[in-house]
Structure formats: structure tokens, C-alpha cells
Short mmCIF file of C-alpha atoms in Angstrom, two decimals:
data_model
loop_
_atom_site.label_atom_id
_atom_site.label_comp_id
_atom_site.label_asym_id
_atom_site.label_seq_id
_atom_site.Cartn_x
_atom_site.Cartn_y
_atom_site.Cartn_z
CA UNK A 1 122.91 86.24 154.32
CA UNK A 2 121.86 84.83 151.00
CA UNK A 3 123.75 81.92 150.77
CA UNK A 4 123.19 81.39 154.59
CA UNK A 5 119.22 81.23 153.38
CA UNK A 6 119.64 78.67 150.66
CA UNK A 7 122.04 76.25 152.51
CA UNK A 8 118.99 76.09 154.92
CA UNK A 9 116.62 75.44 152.79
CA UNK A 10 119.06 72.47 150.91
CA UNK A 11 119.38 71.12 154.70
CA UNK A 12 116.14 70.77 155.06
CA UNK A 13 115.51 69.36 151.17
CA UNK A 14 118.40 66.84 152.64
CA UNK A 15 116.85 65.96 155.71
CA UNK A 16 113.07 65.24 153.94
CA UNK A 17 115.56 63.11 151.51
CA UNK A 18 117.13 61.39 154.13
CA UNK A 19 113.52 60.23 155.52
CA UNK A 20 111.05 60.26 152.77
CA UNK A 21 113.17 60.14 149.54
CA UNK A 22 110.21 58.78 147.27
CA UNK A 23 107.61 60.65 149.03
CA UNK A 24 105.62 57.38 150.50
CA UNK A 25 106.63 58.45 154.46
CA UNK A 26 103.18 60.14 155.05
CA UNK A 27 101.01 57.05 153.11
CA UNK A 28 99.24 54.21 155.49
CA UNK A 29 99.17 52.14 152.56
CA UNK A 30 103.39 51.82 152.46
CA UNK A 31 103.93 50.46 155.78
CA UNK A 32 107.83 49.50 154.50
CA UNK A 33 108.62 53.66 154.54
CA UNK A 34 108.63 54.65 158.61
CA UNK A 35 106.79 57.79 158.92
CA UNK A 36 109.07 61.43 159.05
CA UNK A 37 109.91 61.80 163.00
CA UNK A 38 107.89 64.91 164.35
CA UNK A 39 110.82 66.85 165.12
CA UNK A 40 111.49 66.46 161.37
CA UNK A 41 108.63 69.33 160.90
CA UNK A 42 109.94 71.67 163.43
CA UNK A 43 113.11 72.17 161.97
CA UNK A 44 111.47 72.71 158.64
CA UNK A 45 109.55 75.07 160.17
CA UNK A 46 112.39 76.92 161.53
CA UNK A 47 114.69 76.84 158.61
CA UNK A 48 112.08 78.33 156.38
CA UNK A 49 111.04 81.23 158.66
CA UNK A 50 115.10 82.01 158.89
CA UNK A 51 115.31 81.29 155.00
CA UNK A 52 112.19 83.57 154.21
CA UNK A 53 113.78 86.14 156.90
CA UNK A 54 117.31 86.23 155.53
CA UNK A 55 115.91 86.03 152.09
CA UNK A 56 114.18 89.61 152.68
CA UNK A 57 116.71 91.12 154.59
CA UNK A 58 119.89 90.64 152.38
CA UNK A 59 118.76 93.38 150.34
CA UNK A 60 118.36 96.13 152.32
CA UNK A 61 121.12 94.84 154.24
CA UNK A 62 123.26 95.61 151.41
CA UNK A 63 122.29 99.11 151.18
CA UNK A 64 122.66 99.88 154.86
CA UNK A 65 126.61 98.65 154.28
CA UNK A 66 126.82 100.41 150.89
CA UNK A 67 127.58 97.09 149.50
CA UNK A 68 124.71 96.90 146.71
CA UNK A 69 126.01 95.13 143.57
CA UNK A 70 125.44 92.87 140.33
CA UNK A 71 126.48 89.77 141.93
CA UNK A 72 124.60 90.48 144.81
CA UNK A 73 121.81 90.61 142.83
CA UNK A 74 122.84 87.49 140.92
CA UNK A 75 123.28 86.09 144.31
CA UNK A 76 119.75 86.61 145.54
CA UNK A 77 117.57 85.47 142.57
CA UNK A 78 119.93 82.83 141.53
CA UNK A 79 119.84 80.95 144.45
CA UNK A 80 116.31 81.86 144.48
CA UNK A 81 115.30 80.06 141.21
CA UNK A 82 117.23 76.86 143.15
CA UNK A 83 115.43 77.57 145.81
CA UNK A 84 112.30 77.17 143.89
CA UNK A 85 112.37 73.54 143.34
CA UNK A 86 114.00 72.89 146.66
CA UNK A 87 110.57 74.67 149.08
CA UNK A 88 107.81 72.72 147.11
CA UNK A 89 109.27 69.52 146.97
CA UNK A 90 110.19 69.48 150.49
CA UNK A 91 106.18 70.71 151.38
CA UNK A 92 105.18 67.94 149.34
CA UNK A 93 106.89 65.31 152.26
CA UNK A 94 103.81 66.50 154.40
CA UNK A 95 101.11 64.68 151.97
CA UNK A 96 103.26 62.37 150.12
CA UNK A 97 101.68 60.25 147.30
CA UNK A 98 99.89 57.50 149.06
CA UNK A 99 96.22 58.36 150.25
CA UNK A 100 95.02 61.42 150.33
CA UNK A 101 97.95 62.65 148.88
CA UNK A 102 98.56 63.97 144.98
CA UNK A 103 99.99 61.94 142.24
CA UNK A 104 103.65 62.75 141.20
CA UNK A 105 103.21 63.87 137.63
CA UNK A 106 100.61 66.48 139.56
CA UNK A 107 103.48 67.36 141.73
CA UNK A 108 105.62 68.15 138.65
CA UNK A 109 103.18 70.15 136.70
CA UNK A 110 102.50 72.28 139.94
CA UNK A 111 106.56 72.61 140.00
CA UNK A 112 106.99 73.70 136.28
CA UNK A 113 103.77 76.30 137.46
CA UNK A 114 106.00 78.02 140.21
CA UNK A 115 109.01 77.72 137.72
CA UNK A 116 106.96 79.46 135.15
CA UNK A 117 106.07 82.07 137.46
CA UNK A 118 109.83 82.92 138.25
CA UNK A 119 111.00 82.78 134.72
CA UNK A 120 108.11 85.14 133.45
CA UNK A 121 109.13 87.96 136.05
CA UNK A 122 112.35 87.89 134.97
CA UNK A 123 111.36 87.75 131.17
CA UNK A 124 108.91 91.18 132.26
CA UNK A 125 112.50 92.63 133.55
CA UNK A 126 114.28 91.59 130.27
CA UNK A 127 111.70 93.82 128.60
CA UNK A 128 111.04 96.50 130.57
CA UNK A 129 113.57 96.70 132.96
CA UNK A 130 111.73 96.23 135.86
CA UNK A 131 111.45 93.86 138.39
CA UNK A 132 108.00 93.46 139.84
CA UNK A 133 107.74 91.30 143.19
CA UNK A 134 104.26 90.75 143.85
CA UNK A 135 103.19 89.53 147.35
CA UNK A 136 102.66 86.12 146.42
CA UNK A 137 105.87 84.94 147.53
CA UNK A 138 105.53 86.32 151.25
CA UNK A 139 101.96 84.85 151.21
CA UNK A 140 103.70 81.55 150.07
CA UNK A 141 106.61 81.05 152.91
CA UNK A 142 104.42 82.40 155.82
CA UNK A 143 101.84 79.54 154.52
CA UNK A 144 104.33 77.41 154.24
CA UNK A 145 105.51 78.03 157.68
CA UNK A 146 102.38 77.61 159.02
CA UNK A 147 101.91 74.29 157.53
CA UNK A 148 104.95 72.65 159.10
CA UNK A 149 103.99 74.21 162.69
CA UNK A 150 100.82 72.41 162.26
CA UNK A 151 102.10 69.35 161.39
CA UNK A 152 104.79 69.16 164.16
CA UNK A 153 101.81 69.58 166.67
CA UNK A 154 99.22 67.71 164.89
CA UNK A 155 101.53 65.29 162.78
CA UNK A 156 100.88 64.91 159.36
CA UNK A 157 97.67 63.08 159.72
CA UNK A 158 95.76 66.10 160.25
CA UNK A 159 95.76 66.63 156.35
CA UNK A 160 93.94 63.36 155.64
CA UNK A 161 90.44 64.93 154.86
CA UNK A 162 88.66 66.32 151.72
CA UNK A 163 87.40 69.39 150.81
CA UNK A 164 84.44 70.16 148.39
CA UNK A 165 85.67 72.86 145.54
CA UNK A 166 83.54 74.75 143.15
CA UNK A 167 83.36 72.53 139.41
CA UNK A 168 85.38 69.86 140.79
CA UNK A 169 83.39 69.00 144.22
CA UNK A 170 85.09 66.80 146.81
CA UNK A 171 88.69 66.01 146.60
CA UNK A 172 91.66 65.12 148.95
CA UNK A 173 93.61 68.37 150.84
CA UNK A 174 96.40 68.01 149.31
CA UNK A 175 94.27 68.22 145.27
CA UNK A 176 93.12 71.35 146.69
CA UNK A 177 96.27 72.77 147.40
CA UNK A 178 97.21 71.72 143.79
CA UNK A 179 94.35 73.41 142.24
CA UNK A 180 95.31 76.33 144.13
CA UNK A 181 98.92 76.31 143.19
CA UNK A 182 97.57 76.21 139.53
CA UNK A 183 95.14 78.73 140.66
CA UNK A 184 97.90 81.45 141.65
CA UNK A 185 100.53 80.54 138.73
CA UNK A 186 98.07 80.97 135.92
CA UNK A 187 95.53 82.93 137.28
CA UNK A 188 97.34 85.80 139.34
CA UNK A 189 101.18 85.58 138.60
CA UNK A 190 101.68 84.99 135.10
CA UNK A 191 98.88 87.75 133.70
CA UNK A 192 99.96 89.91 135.66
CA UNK A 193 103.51 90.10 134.11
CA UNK A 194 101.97 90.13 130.50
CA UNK A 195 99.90 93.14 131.07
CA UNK A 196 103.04 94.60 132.68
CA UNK A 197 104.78 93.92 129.44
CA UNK A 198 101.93 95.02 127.65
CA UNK A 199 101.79 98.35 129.14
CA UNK A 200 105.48 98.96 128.11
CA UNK A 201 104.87 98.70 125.15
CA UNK A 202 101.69 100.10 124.88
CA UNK A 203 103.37 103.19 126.94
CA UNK A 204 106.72 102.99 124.74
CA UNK A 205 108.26 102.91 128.22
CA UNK A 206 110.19 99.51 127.90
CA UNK A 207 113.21 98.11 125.95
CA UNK A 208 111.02 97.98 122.89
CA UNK A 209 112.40 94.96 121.59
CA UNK A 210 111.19 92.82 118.32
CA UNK A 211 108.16 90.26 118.65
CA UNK A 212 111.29 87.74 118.36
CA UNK A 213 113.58 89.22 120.71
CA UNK A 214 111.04 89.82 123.21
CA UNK A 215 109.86 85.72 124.01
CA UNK A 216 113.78 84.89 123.13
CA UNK A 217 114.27 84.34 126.77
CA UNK A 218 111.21 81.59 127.20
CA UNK A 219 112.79 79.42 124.34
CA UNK A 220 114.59 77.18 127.09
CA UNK A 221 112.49 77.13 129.23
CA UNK A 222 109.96 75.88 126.96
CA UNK A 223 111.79 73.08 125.77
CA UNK A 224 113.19 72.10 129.08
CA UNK A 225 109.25 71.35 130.21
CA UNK A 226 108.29 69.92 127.19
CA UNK A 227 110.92 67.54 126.67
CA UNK A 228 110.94 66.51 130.71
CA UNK A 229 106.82 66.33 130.12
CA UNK A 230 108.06 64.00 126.93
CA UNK A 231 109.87 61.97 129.25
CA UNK A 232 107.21 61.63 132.22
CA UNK A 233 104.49 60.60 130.08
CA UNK A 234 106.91 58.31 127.63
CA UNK A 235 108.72 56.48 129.66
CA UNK A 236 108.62 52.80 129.87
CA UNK A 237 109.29 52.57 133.47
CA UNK A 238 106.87 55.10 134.68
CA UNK A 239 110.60 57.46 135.72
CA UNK A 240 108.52 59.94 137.41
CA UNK A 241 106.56 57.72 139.83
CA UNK A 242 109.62 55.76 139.87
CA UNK A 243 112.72 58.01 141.02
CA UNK A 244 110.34 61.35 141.34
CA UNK A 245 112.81 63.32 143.66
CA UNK A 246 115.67 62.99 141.27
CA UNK A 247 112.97 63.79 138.49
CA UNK A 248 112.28 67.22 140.06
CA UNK A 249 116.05 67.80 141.06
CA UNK A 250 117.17 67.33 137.68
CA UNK A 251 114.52 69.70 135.98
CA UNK A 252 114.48 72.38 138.83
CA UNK A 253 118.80 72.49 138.78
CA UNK A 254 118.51 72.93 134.90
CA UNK A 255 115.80 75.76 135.15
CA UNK A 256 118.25 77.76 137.94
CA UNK A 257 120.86 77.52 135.43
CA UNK A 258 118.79 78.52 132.49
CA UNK A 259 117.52 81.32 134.91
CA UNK A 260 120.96 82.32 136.17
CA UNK A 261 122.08 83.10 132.74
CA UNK A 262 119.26 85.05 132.01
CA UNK A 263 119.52 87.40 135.00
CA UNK A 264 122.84 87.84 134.07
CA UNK A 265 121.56 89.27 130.68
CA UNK A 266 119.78 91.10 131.82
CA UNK A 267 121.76 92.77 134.29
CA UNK A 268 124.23 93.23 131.57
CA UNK A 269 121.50 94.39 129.01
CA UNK A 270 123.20 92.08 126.07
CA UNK A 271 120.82 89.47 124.03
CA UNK A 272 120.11 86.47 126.01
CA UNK A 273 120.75 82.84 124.75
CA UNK A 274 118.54 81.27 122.44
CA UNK A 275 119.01 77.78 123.42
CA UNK A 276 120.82 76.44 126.87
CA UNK A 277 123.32 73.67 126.21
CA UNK A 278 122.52 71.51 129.18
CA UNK A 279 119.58 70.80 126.84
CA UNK A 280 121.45 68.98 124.62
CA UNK A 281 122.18 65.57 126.35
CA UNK A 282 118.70 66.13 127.75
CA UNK A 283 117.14 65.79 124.59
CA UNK A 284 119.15 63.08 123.06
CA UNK A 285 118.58 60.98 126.05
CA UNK A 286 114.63 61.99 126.08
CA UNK A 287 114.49 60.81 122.43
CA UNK A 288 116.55 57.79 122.78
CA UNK A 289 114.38 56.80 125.55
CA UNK A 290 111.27 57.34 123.14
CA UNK A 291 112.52 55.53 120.33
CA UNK A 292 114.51 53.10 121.91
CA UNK A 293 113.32 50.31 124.77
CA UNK A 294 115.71 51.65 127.26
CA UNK A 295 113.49 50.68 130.60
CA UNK A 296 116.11 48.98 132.03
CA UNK A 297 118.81 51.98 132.30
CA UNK A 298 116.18 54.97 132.57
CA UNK A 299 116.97 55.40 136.06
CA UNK A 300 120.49 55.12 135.68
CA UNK A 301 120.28 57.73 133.16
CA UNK A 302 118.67 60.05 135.34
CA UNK A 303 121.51 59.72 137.90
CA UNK A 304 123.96 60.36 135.71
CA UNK A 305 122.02 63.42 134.38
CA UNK A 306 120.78 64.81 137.42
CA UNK A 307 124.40 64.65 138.66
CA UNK A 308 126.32 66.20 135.32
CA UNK A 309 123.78 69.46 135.29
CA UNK A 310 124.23 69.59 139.06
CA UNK A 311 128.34 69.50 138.76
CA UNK A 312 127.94 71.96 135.79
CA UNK A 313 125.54 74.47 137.57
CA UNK A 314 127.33 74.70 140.59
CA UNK A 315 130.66 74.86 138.30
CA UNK A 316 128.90 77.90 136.33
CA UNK A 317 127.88 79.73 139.60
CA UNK A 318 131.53 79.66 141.31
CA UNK A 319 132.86 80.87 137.99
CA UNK A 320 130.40 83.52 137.55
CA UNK A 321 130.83 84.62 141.35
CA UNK A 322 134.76 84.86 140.80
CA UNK A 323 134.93 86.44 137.35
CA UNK A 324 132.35 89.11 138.69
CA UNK A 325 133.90 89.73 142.13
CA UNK A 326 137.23 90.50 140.10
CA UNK A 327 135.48 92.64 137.52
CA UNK A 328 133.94 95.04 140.34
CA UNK A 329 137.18 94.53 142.47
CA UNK A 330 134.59 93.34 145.50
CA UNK A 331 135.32 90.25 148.00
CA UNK A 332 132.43 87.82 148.42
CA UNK A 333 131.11 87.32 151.39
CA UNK A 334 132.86 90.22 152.79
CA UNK A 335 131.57 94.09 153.60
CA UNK A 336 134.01 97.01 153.83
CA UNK A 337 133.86 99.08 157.08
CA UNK A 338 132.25 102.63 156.64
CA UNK A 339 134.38 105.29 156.49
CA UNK A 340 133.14 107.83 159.24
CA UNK A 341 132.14 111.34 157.71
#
């Protein structure tokens, strides 16, 4: 049911690809990119109500089959922190960049927001060994759901209109939705796991870890934004505006992997890595780039890097599933019958 989930969402992160791979489908002003045919919406609409259904169901599906485990957890919030890059970039089709839309680099800070978000739960878990799931991500999907009903039946140019917000007056839809993004990230999510942190502490009811063994797990992460923030704002050929989608695939497959391994950490309550070795090449090429006037093979670059973290994460995830599957003798994909009592 998990896997069945994600593979719908990639579908549909396939299909926006297929149509609107440099998000200029829903712009007037880029007549040379066809706009996304309507019937494109209605199957993202269904694949993310199934997603967001099978999502919440594998769980308790599990314990109805006694078939609860580590990987299964693994399973569900791995392919969840994938999953993560794959929803808002494929929401962003519906505005795109041209008019009314939101600039790219906007797009990516909103994305390292909702990456942030899933990274600090999990960093609350690795210190207090609890995993709070606040409502925000039901809230999210059905919204999201709702948005791509609308747009089948009203096409996407029933977004082109502004809106007047509090301290920053009027502004397009889709800047509001941005603001609101930010809004939710670093105004709800994020505190909200710090004072659950906190109160462990403050309660001596967590894992009581060091200052330094406590924000161990946020290393990675921290470097992965800063250094892909390095290379937005650096680069000599504008990457991010140029090849965005690759941009946000390469950053969003390296955060599942730095995520994955954490989980598994956790789960396994040893110390977690300090530094995530897909960051390596990453920063070389990011300070290269700096340095050196490399303009002309940027984007070739980001192919081949986008493509050797996606190889390697995938590679990681089939080993992990296979080496845990034989450690708690358990078939994937597979559910023993119930013995009758």
C-alpha cells in the first residue's frame, strides 16, 4: 500500500514532466510551451486522493494483519520524505512561472520549508522518541486535492488574480500561497517541534542527549540547503531558472536519502551520521562552479548529479529493504495469513 502510494504520486510528477517540464505550460507570455491538457488535472486529482488514502491506511493496515515492523516504518516515511519534493513541485504546474505565477528560486525556498518541516519531526523523534504528526499534512493533500478539481473544471486560468495580504498588500495567488507555505513551515510546524523537544528536556522525559548530539542530525541537512542556495544564487547561468525541475529533483532525492538514514537511526537508537557522503561531489562541484567560469557545463553537471544521487538512493533503499527483510525473517510486500484461535 505504501509503495502503491508513492509510484502514484511519481506518475503523476512524470506526467506534469512530460507536459510542463520547466514550468512555463500555465504562462500566456510562453506561447512555444502548449498549455497542460485538462484531463492532465483530473488524474492528479485522483492519484493524490488514492496517494493521501493509501498513505493513511498502510498503517493501521499493518496492525489489522499483525504485520507491524521497522521496515514498514522505514517504508512509510522514507518514501514519504521522496514524496515531499515530488507533491509541491507537481502543484506548482498549476501556476507555473510566467504571470501571475511565483519565481523559481521562491519555489525552492518554499521546498527546502516543507523539507525542513519533515526533517525537524524526525530530529523531535531522535530526541525524544516520539513521533508527533500534526494535522498539517491532512490539511495539505485535501487542499491539494481540491486545487486540481478546480482546475480540471475551471482550467488553470482561474488562478490568475491577486489577493491583498496584511504588510505586503496586493500580490499574485500563487505569492499568497507562498507566503502561506512559509507561513505554516516557520510559523506552526517547526516551533512546535522545538517546544516538544524543549519539554523533554525540561521534563527529563527524552533521550537526554548532549547540546552536540542533540542538532547532530540537522548537520546535513544544513549544508545540503546552503550549498544548493550557494549554487542558485552563484551560478553563472541562472541553473535554477534554467533547468529548475532537475534543480528540485536533485536536492529533494538527496534530502530522502539524508532522511532515510536518519529514520533508520533512529529506529535503531545508534548515533546518527554527522555528515552524508552524497554531499561530497555536491560540494566540490558547487565550489568549482563558484570559483571557476563553468557556465557552459552547469547544466550538464546537474544531469549527471541529479542522476548519480538518484542511482545511489534508490541503490541504498533496495539494500536497506533486503538486509532488513532478512534480519526480521519477513517477505516484502507479502502478509502472512492469521492463524485462527
Amino acid at each position: 500500500m505504501t509503495l502503491a502510494g508513492f509510484l502514484l504520486l511519481a506518475f503523476q510528477f512524470a506526467l506534469l514532466t512530460y507536459y510542463d517540464p520547466h514550468f512555463y505550460a500555465a504562462s500566456r507570455v510562453h506561447p512555444v510551451t502548449p498549455a497542460i491538457p485538462n484531463w492532465v488535472w483530473l488524474v492528479c486529482a485522483f492519484t493524490t486522493f488514492w496517494a493521501h488514502t493509501l498513505d493513511g491506511c498502510d498503517g493501521k493496515q499493518a496492525r489489522r494483519t499483525d504485520s507491524s515492523s521497522p521496515l514498514g516504518e522505514l517504508m512509510d516515511h522514507g518514501l514519504d520524505s521522496w514524496a515531499t519534493l515530488l507533491i509541491p513541485i507537481s502543484v506548482y504546474s498549476v501556476f507555473g512561472c510566467g504571470e501571475y505565477g511565483a519565481d523559481n528560486f521562491d519555489v525552492y525556498l518554499v521546498l527546502a520549508g516543507i523539507h525542513l518541516c519533515f526533517i525537524i519531526s524526525h530530529w523531535e523523534k531522535y530526541n525524544t522518541g516520539v513521533l508527533f504528526l500534526p494535522w498539517g499534512y491532512d490539511i495539505s493533500q485535501v487542499t491539494v486535492f481540491i486545487v486540481y478539481l478546480v482546475t480540471y473544471f475551471f482550467t488553470y486560468e482561474v488562478w490568475k488574480f491577486s489577493v491583498t495580504l496584511p504588510w505586503l498588500g496586493t500580490c499574485a495567488t500563487t505569492q499568497g500561497f507562498v507566503v502561506l507555505m512559509h507561513f505554516s513551515s516557520f510559523g506552526m510546524s517547526v516551533p512546535m517541534s522545538v517546544w516538544n523537544v524543549y519539554k523533554s528536556y525540561r521534563d527529563k522525559s527524552g533521550k537526554m542527549l548532549s547540546m552536540y548530539e542533540s542538532f547532530l542530525p540537522l548537520f546535513s541537512t544544513f549544508i545540503l540547503f546552503l550549498t544548493f542556495t550557494v549554487w542558485a544564487v552563484m551560478s553563472k547561468c541562472d541553473i535554477v531558472h534554467l533547468q529548475p525541475r532537475l534543480f528540485y529533483w536533485a536536492s529533494g532525492t538527496v534530502f530522502s536519502n539524508i532522511t532515510c538514514r536518519l529514520i533508520i537511526r533512529q529506529m535503531s537508537n545508534t548515533r546518527t551520521d554527522i555528515f552524508n557522503w552524497l554531499l561530497v561531489p555536491l560540494v566540490v562541484m558547487v565550489t568549482s562552479i563558484v570559483v571557476m567560469d563553468l557556465a557552459a557545463y552547469e547544466v550538464s553537471i546537474l544531469w549527471w548529479y541529479a542522476g548519480f544521487v538518484t542511482m545511489c538512493h534508490i541503490y541504498f533503499g533496495v539494500c536497506v529493504v533486503i538486509q532488513m527483510a532478512g534480519h526480521f525473517k519477513i517477505k516484502p510486500f507479502s502478509i502472512k495469513a492469521k492463524k485462527d484461535d
